[in-house]
Coordinates of C-alpha atoms and ligand atoms in Angstrom, one line a residue:
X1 CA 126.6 182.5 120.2
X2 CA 128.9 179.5 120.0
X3 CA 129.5 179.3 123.3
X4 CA 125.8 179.7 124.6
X5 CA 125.3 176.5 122.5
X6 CA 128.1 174.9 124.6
X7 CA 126.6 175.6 127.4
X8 CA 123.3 174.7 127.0
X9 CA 125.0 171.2 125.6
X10 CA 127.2 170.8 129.0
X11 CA 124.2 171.1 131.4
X12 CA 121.9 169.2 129.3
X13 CA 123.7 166.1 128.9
X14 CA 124.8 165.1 132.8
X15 CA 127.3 162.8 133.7
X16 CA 124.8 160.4 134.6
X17 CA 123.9 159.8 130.9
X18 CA 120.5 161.2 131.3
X19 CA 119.2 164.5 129.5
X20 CA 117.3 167.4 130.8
X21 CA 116.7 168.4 127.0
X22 CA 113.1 169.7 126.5
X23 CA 111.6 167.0 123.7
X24 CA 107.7 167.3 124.4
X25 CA 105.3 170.0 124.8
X26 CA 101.3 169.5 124.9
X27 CA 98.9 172.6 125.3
X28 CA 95.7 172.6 125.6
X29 CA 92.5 175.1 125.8
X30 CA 89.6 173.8 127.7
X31 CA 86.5 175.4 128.7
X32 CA 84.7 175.2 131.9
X33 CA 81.8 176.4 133.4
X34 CA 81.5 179.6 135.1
X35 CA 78.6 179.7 137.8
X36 CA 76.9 182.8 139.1
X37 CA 78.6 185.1 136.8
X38 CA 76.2 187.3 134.1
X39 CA 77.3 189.2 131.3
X40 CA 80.0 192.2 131.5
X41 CA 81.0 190.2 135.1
X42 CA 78.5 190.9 137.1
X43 CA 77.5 188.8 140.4
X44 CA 74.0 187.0 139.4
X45 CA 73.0 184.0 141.4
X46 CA 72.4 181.1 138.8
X47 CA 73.7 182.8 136.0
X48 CA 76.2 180.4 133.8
X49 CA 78.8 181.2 131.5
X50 CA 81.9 179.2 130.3
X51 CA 85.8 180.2 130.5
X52 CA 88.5 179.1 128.8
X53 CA 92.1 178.4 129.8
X54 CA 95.3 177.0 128.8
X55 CA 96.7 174.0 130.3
X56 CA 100.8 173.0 129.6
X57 CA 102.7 170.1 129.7
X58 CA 106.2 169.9 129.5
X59 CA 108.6 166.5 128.7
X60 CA 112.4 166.0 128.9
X61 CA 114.1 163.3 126.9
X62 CA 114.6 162.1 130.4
X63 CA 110.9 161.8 131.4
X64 CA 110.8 164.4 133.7
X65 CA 107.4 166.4 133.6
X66 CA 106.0 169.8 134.6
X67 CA 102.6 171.2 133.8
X68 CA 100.7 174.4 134.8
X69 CA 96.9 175.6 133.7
X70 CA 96.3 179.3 133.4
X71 CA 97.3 181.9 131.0
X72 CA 94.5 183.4 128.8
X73 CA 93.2 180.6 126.3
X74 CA 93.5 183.6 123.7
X75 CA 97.6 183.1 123.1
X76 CA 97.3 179.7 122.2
X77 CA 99.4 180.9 119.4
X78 CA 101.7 182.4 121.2
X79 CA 102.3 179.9 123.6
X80 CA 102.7 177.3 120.5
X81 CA 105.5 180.1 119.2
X82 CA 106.9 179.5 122.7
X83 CA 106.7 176.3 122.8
X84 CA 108.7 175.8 119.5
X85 CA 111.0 177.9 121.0
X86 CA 112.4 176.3 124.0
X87 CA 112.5 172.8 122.1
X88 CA 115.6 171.5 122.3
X89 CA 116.4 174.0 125.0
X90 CA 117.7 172.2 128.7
X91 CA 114.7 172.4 130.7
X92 CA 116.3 173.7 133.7
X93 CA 117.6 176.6 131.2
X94 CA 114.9 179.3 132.3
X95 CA 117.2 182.5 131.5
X96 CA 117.4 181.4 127.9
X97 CA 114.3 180.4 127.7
X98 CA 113.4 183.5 128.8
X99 CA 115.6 185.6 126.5
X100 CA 114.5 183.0 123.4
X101 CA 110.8 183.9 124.3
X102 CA 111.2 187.7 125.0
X103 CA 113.1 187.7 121.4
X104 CA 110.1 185.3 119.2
X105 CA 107.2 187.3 120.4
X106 CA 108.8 190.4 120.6
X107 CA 105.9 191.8 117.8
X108 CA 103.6 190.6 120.5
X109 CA 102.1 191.1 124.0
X110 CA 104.1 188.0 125.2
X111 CA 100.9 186.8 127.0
X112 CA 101.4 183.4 125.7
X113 CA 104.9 183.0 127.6
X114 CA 104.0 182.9 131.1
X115 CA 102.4 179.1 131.0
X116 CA 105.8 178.2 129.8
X117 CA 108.2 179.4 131.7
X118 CA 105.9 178.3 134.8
X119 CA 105.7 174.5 133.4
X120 CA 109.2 174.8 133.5
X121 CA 109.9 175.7 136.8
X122 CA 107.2 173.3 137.7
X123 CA 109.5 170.4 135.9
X124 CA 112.6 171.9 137.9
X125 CA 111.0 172.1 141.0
X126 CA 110.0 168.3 140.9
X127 CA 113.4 166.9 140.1
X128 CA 115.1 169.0 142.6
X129 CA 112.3 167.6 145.3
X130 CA 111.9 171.7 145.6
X131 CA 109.2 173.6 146.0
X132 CA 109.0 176.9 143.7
X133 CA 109.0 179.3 146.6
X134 CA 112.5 177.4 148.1
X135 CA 113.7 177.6 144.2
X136 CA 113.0 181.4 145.3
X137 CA 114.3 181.3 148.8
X138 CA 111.5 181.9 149.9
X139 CA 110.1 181.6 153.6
X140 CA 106.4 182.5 154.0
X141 CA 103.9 179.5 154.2
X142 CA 100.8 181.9 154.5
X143 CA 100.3 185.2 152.4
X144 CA 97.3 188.0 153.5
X145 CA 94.2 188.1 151.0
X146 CA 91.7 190.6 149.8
X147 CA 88.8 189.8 148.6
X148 CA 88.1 191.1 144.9
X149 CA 85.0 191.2 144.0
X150 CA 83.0 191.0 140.3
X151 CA 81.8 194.1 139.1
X152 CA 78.6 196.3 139.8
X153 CA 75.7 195.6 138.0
X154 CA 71.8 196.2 137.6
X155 CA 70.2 192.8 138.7
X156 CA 72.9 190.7 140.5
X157 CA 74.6 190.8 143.9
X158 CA 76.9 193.6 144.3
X159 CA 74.0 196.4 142.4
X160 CA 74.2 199.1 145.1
X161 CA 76.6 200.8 147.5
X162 CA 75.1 199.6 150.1
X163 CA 75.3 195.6 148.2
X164 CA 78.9 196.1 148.6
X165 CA 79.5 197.2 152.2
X166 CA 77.2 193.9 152.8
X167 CA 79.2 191.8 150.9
X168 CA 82.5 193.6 152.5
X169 CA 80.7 192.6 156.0
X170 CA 80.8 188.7 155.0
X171 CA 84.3 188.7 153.2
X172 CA 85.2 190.0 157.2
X173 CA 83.2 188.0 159.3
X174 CA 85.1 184.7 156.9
X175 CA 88.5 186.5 157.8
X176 CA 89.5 188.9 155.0
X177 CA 91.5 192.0 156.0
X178 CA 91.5 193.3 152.7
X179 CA 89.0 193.9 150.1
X180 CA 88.8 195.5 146.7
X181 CA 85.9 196.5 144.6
X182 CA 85.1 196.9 141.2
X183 CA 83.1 199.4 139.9
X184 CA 80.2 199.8 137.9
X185 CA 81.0 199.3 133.9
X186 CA 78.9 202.0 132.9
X187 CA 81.7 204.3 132.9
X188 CA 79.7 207.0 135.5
X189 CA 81.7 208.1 138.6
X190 CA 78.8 208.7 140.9
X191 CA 77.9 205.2 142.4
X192 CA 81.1 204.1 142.6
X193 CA 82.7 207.3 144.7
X194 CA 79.2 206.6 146.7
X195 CA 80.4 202.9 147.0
X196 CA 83.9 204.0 148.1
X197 CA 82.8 206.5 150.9
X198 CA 80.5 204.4 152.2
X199 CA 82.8 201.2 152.6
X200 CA 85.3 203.6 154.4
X201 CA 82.6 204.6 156.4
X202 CA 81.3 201.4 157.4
X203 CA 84.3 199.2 157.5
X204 CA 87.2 201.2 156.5
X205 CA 88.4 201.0 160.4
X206 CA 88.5 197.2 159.9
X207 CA 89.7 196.0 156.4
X208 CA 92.4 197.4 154.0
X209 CA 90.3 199.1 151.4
X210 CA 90.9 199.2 147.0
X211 CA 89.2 200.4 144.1
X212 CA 89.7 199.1 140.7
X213 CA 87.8 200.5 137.9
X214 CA 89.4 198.4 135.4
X215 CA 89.9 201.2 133.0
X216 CA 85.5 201.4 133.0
X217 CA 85.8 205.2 134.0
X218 CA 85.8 207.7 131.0
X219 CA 88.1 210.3 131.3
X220 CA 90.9 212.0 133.3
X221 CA 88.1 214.2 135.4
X222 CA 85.6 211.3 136.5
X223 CA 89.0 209.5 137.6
X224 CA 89.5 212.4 139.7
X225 CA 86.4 212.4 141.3
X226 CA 86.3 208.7 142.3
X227 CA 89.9 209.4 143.7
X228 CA 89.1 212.3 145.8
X229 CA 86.6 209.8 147.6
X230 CA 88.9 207.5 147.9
X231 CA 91.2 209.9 149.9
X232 CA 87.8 211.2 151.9
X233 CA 87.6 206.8 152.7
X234 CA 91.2 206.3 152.8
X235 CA 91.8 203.4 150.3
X236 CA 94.9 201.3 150.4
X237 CA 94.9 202.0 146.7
X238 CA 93.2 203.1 143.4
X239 CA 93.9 200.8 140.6
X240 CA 93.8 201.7 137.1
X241 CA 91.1 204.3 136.7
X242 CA 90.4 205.1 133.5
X243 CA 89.8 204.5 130.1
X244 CA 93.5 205.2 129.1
X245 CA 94.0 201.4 129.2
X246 CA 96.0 201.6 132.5
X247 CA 99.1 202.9 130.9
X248 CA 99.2 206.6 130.5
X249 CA 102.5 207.5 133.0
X250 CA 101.6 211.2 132.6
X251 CA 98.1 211.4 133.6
X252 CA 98.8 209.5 136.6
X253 CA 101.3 210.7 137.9
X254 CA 99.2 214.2 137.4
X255 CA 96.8 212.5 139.2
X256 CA 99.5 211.0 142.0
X257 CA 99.9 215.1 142.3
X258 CA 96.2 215.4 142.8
X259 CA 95.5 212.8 145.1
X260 CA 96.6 211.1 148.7
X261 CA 95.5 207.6 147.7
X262 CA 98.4 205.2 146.4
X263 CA 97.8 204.4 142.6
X264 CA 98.4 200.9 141.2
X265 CA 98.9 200.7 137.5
X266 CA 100.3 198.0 135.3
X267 CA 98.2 195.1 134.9
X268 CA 97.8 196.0 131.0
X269 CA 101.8 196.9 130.9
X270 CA 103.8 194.5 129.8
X271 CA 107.0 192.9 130.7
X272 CA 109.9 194.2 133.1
X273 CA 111.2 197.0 130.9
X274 CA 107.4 198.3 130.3
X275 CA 106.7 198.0 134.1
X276 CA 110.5 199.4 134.2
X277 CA 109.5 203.0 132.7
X278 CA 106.3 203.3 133.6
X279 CA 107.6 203.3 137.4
X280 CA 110.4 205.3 136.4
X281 CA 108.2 208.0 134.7
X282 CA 106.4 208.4 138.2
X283 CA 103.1 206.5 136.9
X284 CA 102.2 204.3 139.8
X285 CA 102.9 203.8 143.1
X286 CA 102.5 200.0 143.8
X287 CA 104.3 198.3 140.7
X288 CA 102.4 195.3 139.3
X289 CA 103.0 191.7 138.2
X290 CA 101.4 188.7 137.0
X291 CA 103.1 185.6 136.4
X292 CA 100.4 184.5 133.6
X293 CA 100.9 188.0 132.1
X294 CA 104.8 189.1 132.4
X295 CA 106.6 185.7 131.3
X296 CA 106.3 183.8 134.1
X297 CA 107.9 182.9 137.1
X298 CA 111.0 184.3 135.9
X299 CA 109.5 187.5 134.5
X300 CA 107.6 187.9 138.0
X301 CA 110.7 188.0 139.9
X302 CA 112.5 190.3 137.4
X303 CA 109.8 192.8 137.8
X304 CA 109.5 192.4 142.0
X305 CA 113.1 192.6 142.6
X306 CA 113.0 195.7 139.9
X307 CA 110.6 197.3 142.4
X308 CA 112.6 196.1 145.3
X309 CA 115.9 198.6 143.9
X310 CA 113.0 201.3 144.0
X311 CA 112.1 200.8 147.4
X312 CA 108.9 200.3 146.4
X313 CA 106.0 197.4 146.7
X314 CA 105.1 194.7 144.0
X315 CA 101.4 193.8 144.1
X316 CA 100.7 190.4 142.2
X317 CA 97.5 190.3 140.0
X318 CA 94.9 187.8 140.0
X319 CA 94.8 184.5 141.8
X320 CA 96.9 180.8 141.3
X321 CA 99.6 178.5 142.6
X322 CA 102.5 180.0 141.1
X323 CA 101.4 183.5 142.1
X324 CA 101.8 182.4 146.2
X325 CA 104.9 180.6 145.2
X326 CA 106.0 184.7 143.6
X327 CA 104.7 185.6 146.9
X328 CA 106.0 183.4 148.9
X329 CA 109.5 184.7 147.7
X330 CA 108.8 188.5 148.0
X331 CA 109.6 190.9 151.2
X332 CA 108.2 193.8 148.8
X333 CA 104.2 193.3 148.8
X334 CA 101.3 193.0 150.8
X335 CA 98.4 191.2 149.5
X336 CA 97.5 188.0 147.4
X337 CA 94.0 188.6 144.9
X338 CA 91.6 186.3 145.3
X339 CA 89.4 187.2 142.5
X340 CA 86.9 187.3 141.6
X341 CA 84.4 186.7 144.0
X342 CA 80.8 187.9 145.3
X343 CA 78.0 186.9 147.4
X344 CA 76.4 184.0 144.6
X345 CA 79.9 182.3 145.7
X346 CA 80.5 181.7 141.8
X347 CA 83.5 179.8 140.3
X348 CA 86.3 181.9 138.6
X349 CA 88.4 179.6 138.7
X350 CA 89.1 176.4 136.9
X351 CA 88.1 172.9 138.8
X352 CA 91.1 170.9 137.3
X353 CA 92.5 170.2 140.9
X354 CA 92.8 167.0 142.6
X355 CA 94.9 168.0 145.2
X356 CA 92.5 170.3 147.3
X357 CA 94.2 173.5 145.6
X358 CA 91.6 176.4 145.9
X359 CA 91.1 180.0 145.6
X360 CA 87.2 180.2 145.6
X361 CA 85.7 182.8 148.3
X362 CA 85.3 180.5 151.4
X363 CA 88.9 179.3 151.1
X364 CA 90.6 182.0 153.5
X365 CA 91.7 180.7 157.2
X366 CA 90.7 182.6 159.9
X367 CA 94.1 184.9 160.1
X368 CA 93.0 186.1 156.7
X369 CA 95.6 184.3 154.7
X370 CA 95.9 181.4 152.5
X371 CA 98.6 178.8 152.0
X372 CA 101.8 178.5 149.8
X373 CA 101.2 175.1 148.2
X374 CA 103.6 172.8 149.9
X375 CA 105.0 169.4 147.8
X376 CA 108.1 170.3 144.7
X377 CA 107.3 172.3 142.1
X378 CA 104.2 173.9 142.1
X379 CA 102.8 171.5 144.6
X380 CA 99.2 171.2 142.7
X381 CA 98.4 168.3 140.4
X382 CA 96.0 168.7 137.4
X383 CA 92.3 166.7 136.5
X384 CA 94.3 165.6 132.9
X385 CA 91.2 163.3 132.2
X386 CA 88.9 166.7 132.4
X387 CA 91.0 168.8 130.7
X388 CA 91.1 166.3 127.7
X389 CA 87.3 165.8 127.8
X390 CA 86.5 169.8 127.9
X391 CA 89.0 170.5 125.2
X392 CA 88.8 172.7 121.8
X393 CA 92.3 172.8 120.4
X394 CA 95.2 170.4 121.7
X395 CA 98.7 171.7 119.6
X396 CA 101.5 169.0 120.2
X397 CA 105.3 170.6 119.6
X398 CA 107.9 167.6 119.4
Ligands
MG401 MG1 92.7 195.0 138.1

């Protein structure tokens, strides 16, 4: 213990005079409105709703600064736990940081740490002049997208099978090579295995195909049935079927047995060793991570590189700048979410950018990919001014 103190004292304090120590932390949660979305996150043309997110700055004694917006405005709390944390801690100290984190919320989902840890690598990258993904060694400047969309639903955009293929027809015709629905939330297995054969039908020869009931589908047989038409359409994958919460390794891999189609699982698992024995007790095929969800940047990594010694892929989940830096880094994985979308062309996503930084529907290029954010760190910069004026809670740790 003793000599971990050392350390962090000898890499803090530099021979220039000047401290990397962590000294200020600022989080916010600030709504926004969300356009176009109804209730249950369905696709309705001039519906309105608001969101909420967290937004992060970080401070060293030396006036260095990092910041990231994300996370789910929900683990405020935790974040502020995190945040009390790593005060003190050097700034460029992410390991501890991370094992400091993993330890305070470790009663918890830990879904407050990942705005953190990214804030800090955000701080590093900008004083190294460093861009996350060459933090990572990474190479790639544009990453492949897929289109996911909202959900079914009576009365808005994406109501019918045939709603979908149309909507998978335009996601095409702006570039996407990949594109993922998501089911009805009614929990019945019948429209959305008729959605499902009918996309492979129509543009399965042209697009990289998923289905992600988010968990909406009841039990272990209906999950069966919507995964026998995705083998008839021949999905890329099938992503968290049923009403098990995503997390039930011996179900799915009875269901692995069952069915052809790939299974993703693990956007409700949490961490590196959750995602860890999952895997190892034959529950998925693709492994899953989320920077905003599995403690960061850091945790990402752990987790990809995890699935790397498997030999097997690492799909991110969800949509933001430090994801494509993740990406950017990783040989193990195919497709960056841009989520979620649908033919109102509503916002998900926060407008807190003044830098251009995107990920609505119309922002793919014509190879079907997206950018890597150039610039150090995370190479976006924040609307501070809007943030502040669309705030409910503001917790300062100093
Ligand atoms: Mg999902």
């Amino acid at each position: 213990m003793d000599g971990l103190r050392q350390d962090e004292a000898a890499h803090s304090e530099r021979a220039d005079g000047r401290s990397s120590r962590i000294s200020r932390i600022e989080l916010w949660i600030f709504s926004y409105p969300m356009v176009g979305v109804g209730p249950g996150g369905v696709d309705v043309t001039g519906a309105r709703s608001e969101r909420t997110r967290l937004a992060v700055r970080i401070e060293t004694r030396d006036g260095a600064q990092g910041s990231y917006v994300g996370g789910q405005a929900n683990a405020l709390s935790q974040a502020t736990a995190c945040a009390r944390s790593v005060l003190g801690l050097d700034a460029f100290a992410r390991e501890q940081a991370y094992e400091r984190i993993r330890r305070q919320l470790r009663k918890e989902d830990r879904m407050g740490a990942g705005v953190i840890d990214i804030a800090m690598w955000d701080l590093a990258g900008k004083r190294m002049g460093l861009s996350v993904s060459q933090m990572l060694g990474g190479t790639k400047t544009r990453l492949p997208a897929y289109a996911s969309t909202w959900f079914g639903g009576e009365g808005g955009g994406l109501s019918t099978p045939e709603a979908f293929v149309d909507f998978a027809e335009e996601c095409h015709g702006l570039g996407y090579r990949g594109f993922k629905m998501h089911g009805w939330t009614d929990g019945s297995p019948v429209r959305d295995a008729e959605a499902v054969r009918l996309l492979g039908r129509k543009v399965g020869d042209r697009m990289a195909l998923m289905h992600d009931a988010a968990c909406h589908l009841r039990n272990f047989a209906d999950a069966l049935e919507v995964g026998r038409a995705c083998d008839d359409a021949n999905f890329f994958w099938y992503e968290d079927p049923y009403s098990d919460g995503g997390l039930a390794a011996h179900s799915h891999r009875r269901l692995r047995e069952m069915l052809r189609t790939p299974i993703l699982l693990g956007e409700h698992v949490r961490g590196l060793e959750s995602m860890a024995t999952l895997t190892l007790a034959d529950g998925t095929d693709f492994v899953r991570a989320d920077p905003d969800f599995d403690i960061g940047i850091t945790g990402t990594m752990k987790i990809a590189h995890f699935a790397e010694a498997l030999g097997l892929d690492c799909e991110l989940h969800a949509p933001g700048p430090a994801h494509r830096h993740c990406m950017a880094a990783m040989r193990n994985t195919n497709f960056y979410e841009l989520s979620m979308v649908g033919p109102s062309r509503g916002n998900f996503n926060a407008p807190v950018y003044t830098c251009g930084y995107s990920d609505a529907l119309d922002d793919i290029g014509e190879d079907g990919c997206v950018p890597v954010p150039e610039g150090p760190g995370l190479g976006v910069s924040y609307d501070w001014d809007y943030i502040a004026r669309n705030a409910k809670s503001h917790v300062v740790v100093e």
